[in-house]
Coordinates of C-alpha atoms in Angstrom, one line a residue:
X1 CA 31.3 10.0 1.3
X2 CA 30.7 13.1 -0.5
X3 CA 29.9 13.8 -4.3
X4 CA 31.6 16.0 -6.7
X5 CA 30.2 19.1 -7.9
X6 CA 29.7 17.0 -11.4
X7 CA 27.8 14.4 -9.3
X8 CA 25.7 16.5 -7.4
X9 CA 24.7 18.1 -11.0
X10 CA 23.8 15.0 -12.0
X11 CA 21.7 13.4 -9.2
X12 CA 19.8 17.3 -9.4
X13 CA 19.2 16.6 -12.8
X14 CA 17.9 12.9 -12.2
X15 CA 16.2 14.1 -9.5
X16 CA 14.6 16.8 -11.7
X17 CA 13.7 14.9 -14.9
X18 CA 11.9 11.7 -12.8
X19 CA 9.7 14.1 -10.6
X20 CA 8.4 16.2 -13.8
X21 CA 7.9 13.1 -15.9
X22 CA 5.9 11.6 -13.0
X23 CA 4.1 14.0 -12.3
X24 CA 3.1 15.2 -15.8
X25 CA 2.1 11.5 -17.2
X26 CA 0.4 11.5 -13.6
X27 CA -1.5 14.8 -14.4
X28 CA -2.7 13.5 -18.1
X29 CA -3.9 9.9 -16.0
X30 CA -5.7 12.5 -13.9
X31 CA -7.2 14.6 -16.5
X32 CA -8.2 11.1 -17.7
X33 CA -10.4 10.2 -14.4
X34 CA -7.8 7.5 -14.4
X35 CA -5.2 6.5 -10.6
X36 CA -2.8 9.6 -11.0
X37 CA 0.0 6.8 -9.7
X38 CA -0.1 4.2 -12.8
X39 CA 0.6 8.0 -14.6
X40 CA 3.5 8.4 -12.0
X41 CA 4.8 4.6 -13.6
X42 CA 4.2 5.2 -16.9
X43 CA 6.6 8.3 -16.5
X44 CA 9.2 6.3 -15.0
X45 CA 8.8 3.5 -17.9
X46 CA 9.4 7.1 -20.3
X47 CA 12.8 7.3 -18.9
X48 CA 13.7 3.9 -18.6
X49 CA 15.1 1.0 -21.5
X50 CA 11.4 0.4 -22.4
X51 CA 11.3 3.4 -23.7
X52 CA 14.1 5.9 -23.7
X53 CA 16.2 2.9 -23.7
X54 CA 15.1 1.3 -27.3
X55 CA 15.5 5.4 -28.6
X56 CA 18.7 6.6 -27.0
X57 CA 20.6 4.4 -24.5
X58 CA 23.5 6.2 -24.4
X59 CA 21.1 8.8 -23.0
X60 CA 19.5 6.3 -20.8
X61 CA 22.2 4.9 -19.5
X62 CA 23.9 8.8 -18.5
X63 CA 21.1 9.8 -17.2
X64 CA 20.1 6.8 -14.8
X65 CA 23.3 5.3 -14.8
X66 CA 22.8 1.2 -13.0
X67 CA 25.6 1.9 -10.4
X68 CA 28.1 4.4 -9.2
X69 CA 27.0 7.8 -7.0
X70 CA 24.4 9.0 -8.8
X71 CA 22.7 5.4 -9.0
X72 CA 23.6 5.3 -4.7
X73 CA 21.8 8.4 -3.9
X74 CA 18.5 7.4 -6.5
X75 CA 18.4 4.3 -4.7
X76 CA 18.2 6.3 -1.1
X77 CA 15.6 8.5 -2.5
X78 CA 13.7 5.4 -4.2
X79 CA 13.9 3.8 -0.4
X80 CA 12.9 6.9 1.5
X81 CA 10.4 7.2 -1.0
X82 CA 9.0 4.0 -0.4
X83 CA 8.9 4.0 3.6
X84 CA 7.2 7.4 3.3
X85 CA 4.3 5.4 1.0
X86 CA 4.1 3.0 3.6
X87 CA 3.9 5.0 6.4
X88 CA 0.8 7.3 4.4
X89 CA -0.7 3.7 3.5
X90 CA -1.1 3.1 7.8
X91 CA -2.0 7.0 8.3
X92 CA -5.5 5.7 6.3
X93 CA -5.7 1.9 8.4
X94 CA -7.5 3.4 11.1
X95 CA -11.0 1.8 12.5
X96 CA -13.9 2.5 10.8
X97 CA -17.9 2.8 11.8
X98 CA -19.0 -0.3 10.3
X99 CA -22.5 0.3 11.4
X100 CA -25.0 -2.4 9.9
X101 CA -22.4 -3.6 7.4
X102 CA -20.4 -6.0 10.0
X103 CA -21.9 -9.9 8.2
X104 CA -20.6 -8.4 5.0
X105 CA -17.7 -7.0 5.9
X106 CA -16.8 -9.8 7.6
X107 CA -17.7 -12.2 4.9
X108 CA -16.2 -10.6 2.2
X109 CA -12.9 -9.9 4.4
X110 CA -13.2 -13.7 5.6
X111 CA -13.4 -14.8 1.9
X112 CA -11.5 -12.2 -0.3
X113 CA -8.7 -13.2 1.9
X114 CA -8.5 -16.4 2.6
X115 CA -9.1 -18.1 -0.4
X116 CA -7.3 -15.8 -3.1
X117 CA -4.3 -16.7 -0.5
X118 CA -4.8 -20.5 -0.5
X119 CA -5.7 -20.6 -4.4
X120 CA -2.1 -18.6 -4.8
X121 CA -0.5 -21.3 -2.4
X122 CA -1.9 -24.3 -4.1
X123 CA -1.2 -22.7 -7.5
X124 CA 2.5 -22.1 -7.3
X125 CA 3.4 -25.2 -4.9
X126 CA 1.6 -27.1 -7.8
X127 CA 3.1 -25.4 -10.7
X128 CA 6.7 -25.2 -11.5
X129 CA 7.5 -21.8 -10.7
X130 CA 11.1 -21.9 -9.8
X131 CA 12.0 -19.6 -13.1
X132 CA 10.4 -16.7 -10.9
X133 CA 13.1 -17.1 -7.9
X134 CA 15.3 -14.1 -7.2
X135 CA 18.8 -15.0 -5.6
X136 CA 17.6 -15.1 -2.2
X137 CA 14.2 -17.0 -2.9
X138 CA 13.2 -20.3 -2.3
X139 CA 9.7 -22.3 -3.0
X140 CA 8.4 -21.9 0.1
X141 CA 8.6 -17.2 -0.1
X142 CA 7.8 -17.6 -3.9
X143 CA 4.8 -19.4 -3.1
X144 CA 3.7 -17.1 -0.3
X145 CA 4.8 -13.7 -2.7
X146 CA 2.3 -15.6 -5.4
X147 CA -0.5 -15.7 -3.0
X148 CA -0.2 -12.4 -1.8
X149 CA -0.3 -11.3 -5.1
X150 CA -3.5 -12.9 -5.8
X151 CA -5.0 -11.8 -2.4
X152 CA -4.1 -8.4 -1.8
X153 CA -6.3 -5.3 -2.3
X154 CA -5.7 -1.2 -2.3
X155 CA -6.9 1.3 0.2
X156 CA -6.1 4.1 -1.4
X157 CA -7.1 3.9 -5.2
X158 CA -10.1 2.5 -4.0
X159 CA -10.5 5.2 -1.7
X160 CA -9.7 7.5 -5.1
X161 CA -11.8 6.1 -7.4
X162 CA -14.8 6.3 -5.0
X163 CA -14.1 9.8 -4.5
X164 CA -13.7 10.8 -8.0
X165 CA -17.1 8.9 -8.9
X166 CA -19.2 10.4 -5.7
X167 CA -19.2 6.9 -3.9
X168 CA -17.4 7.6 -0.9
X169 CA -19.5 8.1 1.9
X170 CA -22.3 5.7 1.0
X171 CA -23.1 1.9 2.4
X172 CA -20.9 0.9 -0.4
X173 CA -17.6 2.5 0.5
X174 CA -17.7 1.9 4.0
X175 CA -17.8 -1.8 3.6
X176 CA -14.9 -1.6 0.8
X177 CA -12.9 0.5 2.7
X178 CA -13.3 -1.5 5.9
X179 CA -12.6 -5.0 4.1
X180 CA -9.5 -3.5 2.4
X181 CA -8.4 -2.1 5.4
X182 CA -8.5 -5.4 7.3
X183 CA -6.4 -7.4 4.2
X184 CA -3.8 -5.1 4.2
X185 CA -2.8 -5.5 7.5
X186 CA -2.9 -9.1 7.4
X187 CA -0.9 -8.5 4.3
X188 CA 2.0 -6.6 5.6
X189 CA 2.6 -8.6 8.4
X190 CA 2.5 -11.8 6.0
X191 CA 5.0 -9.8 4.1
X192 CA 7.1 -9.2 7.1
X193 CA 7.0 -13.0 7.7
X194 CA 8.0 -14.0 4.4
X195 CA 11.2 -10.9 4.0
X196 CA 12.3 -12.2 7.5
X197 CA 12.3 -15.6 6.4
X198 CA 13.5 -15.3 3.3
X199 CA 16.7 -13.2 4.8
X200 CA 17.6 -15.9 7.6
X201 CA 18.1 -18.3 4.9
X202 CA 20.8 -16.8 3.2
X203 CA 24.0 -14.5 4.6
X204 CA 22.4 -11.2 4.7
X205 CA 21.0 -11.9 8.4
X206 CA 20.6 -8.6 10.7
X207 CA 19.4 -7.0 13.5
X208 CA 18.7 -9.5 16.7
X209 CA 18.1 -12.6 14.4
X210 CA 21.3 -12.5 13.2
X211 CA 22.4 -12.1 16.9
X212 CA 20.7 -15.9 17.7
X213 CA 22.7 -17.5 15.7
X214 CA 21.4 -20.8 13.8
X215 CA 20.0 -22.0 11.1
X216 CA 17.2 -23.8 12.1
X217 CA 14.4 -22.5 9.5
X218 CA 11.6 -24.1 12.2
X219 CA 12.8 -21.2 14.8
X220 CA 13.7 -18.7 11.7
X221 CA 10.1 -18.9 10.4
X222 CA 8.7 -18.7 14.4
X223 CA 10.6 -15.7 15.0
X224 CA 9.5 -13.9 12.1
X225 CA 5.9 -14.9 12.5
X226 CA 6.0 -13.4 16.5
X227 CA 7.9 -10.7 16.2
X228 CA 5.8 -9.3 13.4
X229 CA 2.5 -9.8 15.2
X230 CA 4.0 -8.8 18.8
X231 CA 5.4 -5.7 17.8
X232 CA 2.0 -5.0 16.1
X233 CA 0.1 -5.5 18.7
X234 CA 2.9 -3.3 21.4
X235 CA 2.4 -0.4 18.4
X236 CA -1.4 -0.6 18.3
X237 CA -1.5 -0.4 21.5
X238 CA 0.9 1.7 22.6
X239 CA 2.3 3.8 19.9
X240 CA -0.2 7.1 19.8
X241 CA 0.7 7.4 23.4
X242 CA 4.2 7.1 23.1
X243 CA 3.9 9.6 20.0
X244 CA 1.6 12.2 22.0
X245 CA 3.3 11.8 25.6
X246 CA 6.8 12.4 23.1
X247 CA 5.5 15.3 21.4
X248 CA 4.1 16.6 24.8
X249 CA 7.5 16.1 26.7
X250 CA 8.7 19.4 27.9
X251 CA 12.3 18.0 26.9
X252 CA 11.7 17.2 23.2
X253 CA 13.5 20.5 21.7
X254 CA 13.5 18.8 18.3
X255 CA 9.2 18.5 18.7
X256 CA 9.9 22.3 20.2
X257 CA 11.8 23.5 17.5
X258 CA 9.8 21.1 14.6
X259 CA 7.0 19.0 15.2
X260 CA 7.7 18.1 11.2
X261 CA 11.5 16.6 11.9
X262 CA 10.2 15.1 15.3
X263 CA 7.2 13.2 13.2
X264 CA 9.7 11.8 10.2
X265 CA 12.6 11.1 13.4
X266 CA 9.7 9.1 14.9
X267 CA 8.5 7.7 11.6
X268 CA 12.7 6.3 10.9
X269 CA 12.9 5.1 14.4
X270 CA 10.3 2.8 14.1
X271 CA 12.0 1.8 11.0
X272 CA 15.2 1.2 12.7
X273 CA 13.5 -0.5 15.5
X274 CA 12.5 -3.2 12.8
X275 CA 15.6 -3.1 11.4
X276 CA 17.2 -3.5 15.1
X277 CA 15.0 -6.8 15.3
X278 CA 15.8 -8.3 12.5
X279 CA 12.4 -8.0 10.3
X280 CA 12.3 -5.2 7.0
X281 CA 11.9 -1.5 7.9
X282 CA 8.5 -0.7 5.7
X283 CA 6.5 -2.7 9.1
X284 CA 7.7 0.0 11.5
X285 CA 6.5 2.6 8.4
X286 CA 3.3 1.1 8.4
X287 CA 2.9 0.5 12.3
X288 CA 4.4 4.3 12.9
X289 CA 1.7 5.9 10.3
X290 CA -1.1 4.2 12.5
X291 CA 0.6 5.5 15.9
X292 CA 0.5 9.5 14.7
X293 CA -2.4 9.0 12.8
X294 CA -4.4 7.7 15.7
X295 CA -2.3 10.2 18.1
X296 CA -3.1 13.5 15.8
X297 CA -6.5 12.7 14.6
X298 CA -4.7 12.7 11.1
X299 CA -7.6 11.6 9.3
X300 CA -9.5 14.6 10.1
X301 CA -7.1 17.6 9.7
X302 CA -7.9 18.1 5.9
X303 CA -6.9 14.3 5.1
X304 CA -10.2 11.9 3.8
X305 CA -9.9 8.6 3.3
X306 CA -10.0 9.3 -0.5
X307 CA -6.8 10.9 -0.6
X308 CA -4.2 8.7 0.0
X309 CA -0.9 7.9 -0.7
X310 CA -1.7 6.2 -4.2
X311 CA -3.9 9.3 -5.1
X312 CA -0.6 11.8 -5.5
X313 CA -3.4 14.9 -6.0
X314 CA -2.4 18.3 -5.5
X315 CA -0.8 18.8 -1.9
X316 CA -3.0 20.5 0.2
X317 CA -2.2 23.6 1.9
X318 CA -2.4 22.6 5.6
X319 CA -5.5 24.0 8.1
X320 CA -3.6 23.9 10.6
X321 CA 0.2 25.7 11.4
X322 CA 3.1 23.3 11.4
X323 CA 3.6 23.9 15.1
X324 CA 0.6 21.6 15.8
X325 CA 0.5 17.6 15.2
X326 CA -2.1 17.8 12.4
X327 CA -0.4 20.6 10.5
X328 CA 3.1 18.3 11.4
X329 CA 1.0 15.8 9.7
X330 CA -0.5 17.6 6.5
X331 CA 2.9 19.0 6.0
X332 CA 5.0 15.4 5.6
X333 CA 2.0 14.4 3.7
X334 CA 2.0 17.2 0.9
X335 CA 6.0 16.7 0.8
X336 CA 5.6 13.2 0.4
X337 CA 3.0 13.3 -2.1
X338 CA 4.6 16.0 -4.0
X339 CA 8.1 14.8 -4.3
X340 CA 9.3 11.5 -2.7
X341 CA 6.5 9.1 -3.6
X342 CA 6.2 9.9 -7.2
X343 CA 10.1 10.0 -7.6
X344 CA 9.5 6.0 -5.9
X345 CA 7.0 5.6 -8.6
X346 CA 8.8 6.8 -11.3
X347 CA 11.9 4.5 -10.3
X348 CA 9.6 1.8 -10.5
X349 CA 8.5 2.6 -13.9
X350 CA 12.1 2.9 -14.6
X351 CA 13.3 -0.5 -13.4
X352 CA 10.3 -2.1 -15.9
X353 CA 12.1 -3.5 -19.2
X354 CA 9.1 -5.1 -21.1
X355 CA 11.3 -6.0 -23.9
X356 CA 13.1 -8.2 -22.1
X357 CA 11.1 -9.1 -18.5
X358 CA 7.6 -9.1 -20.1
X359 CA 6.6 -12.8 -20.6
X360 CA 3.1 -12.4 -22.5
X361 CA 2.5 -15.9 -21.9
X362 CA 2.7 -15.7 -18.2
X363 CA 1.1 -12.6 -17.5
X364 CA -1.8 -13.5 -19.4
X365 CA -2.8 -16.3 -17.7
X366 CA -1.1 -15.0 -14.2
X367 CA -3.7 -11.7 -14.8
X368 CA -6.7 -13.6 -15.4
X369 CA -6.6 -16.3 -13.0
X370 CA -5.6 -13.4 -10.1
X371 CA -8.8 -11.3 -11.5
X372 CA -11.2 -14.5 -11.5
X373 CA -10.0 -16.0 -8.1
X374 CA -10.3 -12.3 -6.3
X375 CA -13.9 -11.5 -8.1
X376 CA -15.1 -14.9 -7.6
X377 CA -14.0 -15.1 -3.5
X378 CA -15.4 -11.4 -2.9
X379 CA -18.7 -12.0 -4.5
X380 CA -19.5 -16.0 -2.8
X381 CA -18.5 -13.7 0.5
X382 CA -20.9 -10.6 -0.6
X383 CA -23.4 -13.3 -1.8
X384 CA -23.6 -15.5 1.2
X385 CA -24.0 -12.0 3.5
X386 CA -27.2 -11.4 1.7
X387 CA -25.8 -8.8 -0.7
X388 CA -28.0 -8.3 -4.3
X389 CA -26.4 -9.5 -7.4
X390 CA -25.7 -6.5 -8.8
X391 CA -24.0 -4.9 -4.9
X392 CA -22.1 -8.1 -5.0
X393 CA -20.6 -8.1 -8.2
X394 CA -19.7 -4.2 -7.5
X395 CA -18.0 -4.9 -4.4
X396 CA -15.8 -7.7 -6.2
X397 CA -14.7 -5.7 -8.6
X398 CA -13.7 -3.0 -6.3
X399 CA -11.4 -5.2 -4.2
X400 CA -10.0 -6.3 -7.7
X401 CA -8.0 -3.3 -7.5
X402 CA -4.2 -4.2 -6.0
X403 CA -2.9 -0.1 -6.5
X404 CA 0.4 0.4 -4.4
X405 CA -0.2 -2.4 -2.2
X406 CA 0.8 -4.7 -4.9
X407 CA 3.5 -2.4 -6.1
X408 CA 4.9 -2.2 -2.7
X409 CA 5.0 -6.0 -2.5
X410 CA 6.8 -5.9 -6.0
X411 CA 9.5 -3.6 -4.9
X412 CA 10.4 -5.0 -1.9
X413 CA 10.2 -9.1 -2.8
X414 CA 12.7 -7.7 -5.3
X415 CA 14.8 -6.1 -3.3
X416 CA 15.2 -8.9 -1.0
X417 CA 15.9 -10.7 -4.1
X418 CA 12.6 -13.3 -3.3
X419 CA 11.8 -12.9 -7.1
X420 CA 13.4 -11.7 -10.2
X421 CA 12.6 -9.6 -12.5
X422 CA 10.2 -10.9 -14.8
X423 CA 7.7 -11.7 -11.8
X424 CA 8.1 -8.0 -10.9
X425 CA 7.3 -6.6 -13.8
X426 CA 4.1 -9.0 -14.0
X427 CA 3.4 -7.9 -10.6
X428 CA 3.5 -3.9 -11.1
X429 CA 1.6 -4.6 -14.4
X430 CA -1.4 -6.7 -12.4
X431 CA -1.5 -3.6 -9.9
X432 CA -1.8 -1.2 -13.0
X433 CA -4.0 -3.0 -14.6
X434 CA -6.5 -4.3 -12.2
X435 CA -7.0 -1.0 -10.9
X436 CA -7.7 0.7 -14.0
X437 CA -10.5 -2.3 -14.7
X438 CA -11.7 -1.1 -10.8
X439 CA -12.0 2.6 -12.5
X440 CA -13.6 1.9 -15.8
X441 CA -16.4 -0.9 -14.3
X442 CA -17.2 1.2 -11.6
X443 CA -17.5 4.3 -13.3
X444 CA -19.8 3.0 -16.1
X445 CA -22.3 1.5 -12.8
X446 CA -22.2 5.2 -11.7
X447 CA -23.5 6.5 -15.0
X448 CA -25.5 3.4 -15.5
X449 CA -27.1 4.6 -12.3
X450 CA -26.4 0.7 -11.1
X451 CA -23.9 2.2 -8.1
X452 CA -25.7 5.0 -5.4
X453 CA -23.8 7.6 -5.1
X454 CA -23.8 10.0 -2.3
X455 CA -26.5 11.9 -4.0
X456 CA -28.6 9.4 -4.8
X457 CA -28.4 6.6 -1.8
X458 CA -31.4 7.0 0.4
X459 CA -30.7 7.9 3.8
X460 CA -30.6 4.9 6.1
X461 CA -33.5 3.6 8.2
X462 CA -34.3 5.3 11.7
X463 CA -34.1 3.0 14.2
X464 CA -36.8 1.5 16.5
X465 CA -38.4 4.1 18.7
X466 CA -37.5 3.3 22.7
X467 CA -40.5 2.5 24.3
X468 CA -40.1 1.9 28.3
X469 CA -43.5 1.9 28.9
X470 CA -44.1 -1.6 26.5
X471 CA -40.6 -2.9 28.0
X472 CA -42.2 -2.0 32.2
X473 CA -45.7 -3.9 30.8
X474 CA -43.5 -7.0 29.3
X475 CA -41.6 -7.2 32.6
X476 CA -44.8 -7.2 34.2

């Protein structure tokens, strides 16, 4: 279908008006020391009935009109948008040196996880809660939406906020970074369960699922639990070598002719693929930014941890020419970053009515009992690994923060129609929230000199001296 020349005008004028407003509120957030992306939403909420809405909605309603063509092609760009987040989110997921750290890491991943999930679980299967249910929702995806909610934790604003305060780099970091990593894998594929799961129960079936043939929710919710974690595994595995041996094939004229298109083909593939099996396209985003990243060495052409897909900061000019994989890499990074993912934001921001989806009651409660159960289970796990009170309360704090993680979970639980919208907006408002608490509290350690930073961490121990000579006389 194409659009009129009056249509086109007016998706190029939508298109226009949400990428400046992001990314101006998003530049005074980042003046402001504060996550450039809750700038990006704010922008959005500018534009949308909050806002713009209560002042002018004739103007509103032109200019981001709820259906017709203009409202079709927003919502491709809002989707693109969205699987391009994803797929920078698994570019950062990669293994990381965790050195001495391991007890810690592993306690605080064991019980940051685990029992912010369970609390979520027992909360909503205890509470009444059905008021929450999109269309397509039932008790059983509410619940495990709830607890996801309460459990999940950011990679990238983390990874910000560290960088922006002089953190990243030290003891610190690394085991933040390398907890938060570890929950949002676990995360996505839980999500992946409970989107599959939540679309075999009603008519909107696809892919091989819908293929099968029954309605047996026993064999619905095994399918969706394998197929997740099988064509995880496959990915890990196997997908930087299918990437590189692809990009190396002497065949590939679309790597020959643009390694940029062959990396976003690859990147929609993978999407399809998911799609093809039944379970939500953002998996095979996250799974296909973790198979070029790990192919390309991603991470270190110009890309640190700190500057993920949350951070939106300035796209960097690439080090290396577009022909190669990094530069292929650093250049659907910097167009993500500077258009696609803040126009996703800014629709976000644009779909929050706080007038009439904002339940104070609700969200008060919902906000502090997701802050206490996540500071609580992160600081028992720091505590029990032998971290100091102050290092303890620090890291709990830090995985507080639920950034674009926990907006991504919004968007798409919506979308599926697993929740309505009054539960998204009080989930986009815990991500904003929570990480500008992670902001301020760790910033005022910094200054407090309570947090090292890089400057001022002391350099670790040397380790024990080999001595063959005492090891011959013990042996003797």
């Amino acid at each position: 279908m194409s659009l009129t020349p009056s249509d086109t005008a007016h998706v190029l004028l939508a298109l226009v008006v949400l990428a400046t407003c992001a990314h101006g509120v998003g530049h005074v957030f980042k003046r402001l020391r504060q996550p450039q992306v809750i700038g990006e939403i704010v922008g959005g909420l500018l534009l949308g009935p909050t806002v713009l809405g209560r002042i002018s909605p004739g103007a509103q309603h032109w200019l981001l009109p709820p259906d017709g063509p203009t409202a079709a092609v927003l919502g491709a760009f809002y989707q693109i948008g969205l699987l391009l987040l994803v797929w920078l989110t698994g570019s950062e997921l990669r293994a990381r040196d965790a050195g001495s750290e391991r007890r810690t890491i592993g306690s605080v991943a064991g019980s940051g996880l685990v029992l912010p999930f369970a609390c979520g679980l027992a909360v909503a299967q205890t509470l009444d809660l059905g008021e929450l249910s999109g269309a397509s929702g039932s008790p059983a995806t509410l619940a495990l939406v709830f607890g996801m909610a309460i459990a999940i934790t950011s990679v990238p604003v983390i990874s910000r906020i560290m960088l922006d305060l002089d953190v990243l780099g030290t003891r610190f970091s690394r085991i933040v970074l390398a907890v938060a990593v570890v929950e949002d894998v676990v995360l996505y594929v839980i999500l992946a369960i409970v989107l599959g799961v939540a679309q075999a129960e009603t008519a909107g079936s696809h892919g091989l699922w819908s293929l099968i043939g029954t309605d047996s929710l026993p064999l619905a919710i095994a399918y969706f639990t394998l197929v997740p974690l099988l064509f995880l595994a496959v990915t890990m595995r196997w997908g930087p070598r299918l990437f590189t041996a692809l990009s190396r094939w002497s065949f590939n004229v679309l790597n020959l002719q643009s390694p940029l298109a062959f990396r976003i083909s690859f990147v929609f593939l993978l999407c399809a693929g998911c799609i093809g099996l039944g379970i939500d396209p953002i998996f095979g985003a996250l799974v296909a930014g973790m198979s070029t990243a790990g192919a390309s060495g991603a991470g270190a052409a110009g890309a640190s941890p700190a500057a993920g897909p949350e951070t939106s900061a300035e796209p960097q000019t690439p080090t290396e020419p577009e022909t190669s994989a990094g530069g292929s890499h650093q250049t659907l990074r910097a167009v993500s970053l500077g258009f696609f993912v803040p126009v996703y934001f800014a629709i976000v921001g644009v779909k929050l009515d706080l007038a009439r989806h904002l339940d104070l009651v609700f969200f008060g409660w919902f906000l502090v009992f997701a802050c206490a159960v996540k500071l609580v289970s992160v600081w028992a796990g720091a505590s029990l690994a032998g971290e100091p009170r102050g290092s303890s309360f620090h890291l709990a704090v830090a995985m507080n923060a639920r950034g674009g993680p926990g907006i991504v979970l919004a968007s798409t639980a919506l979308q599926a129609r697993i929740i309505n919208e009054d539960f998204f907006t009080a989930l986009v408002l815990l991500s904003m929230v929570t990480s500008q608490i992670a902001g301020v509290v760790l910033g005022r350690a910094v200054r407090a000199g309570k947090l090292p930073t890089t400057a001022t961490e002391p350099p670790p121990a040397p380790a024990a001296p080999h001595r063959p000579e005492r090891l011959q006389q013990e042996r003797l």
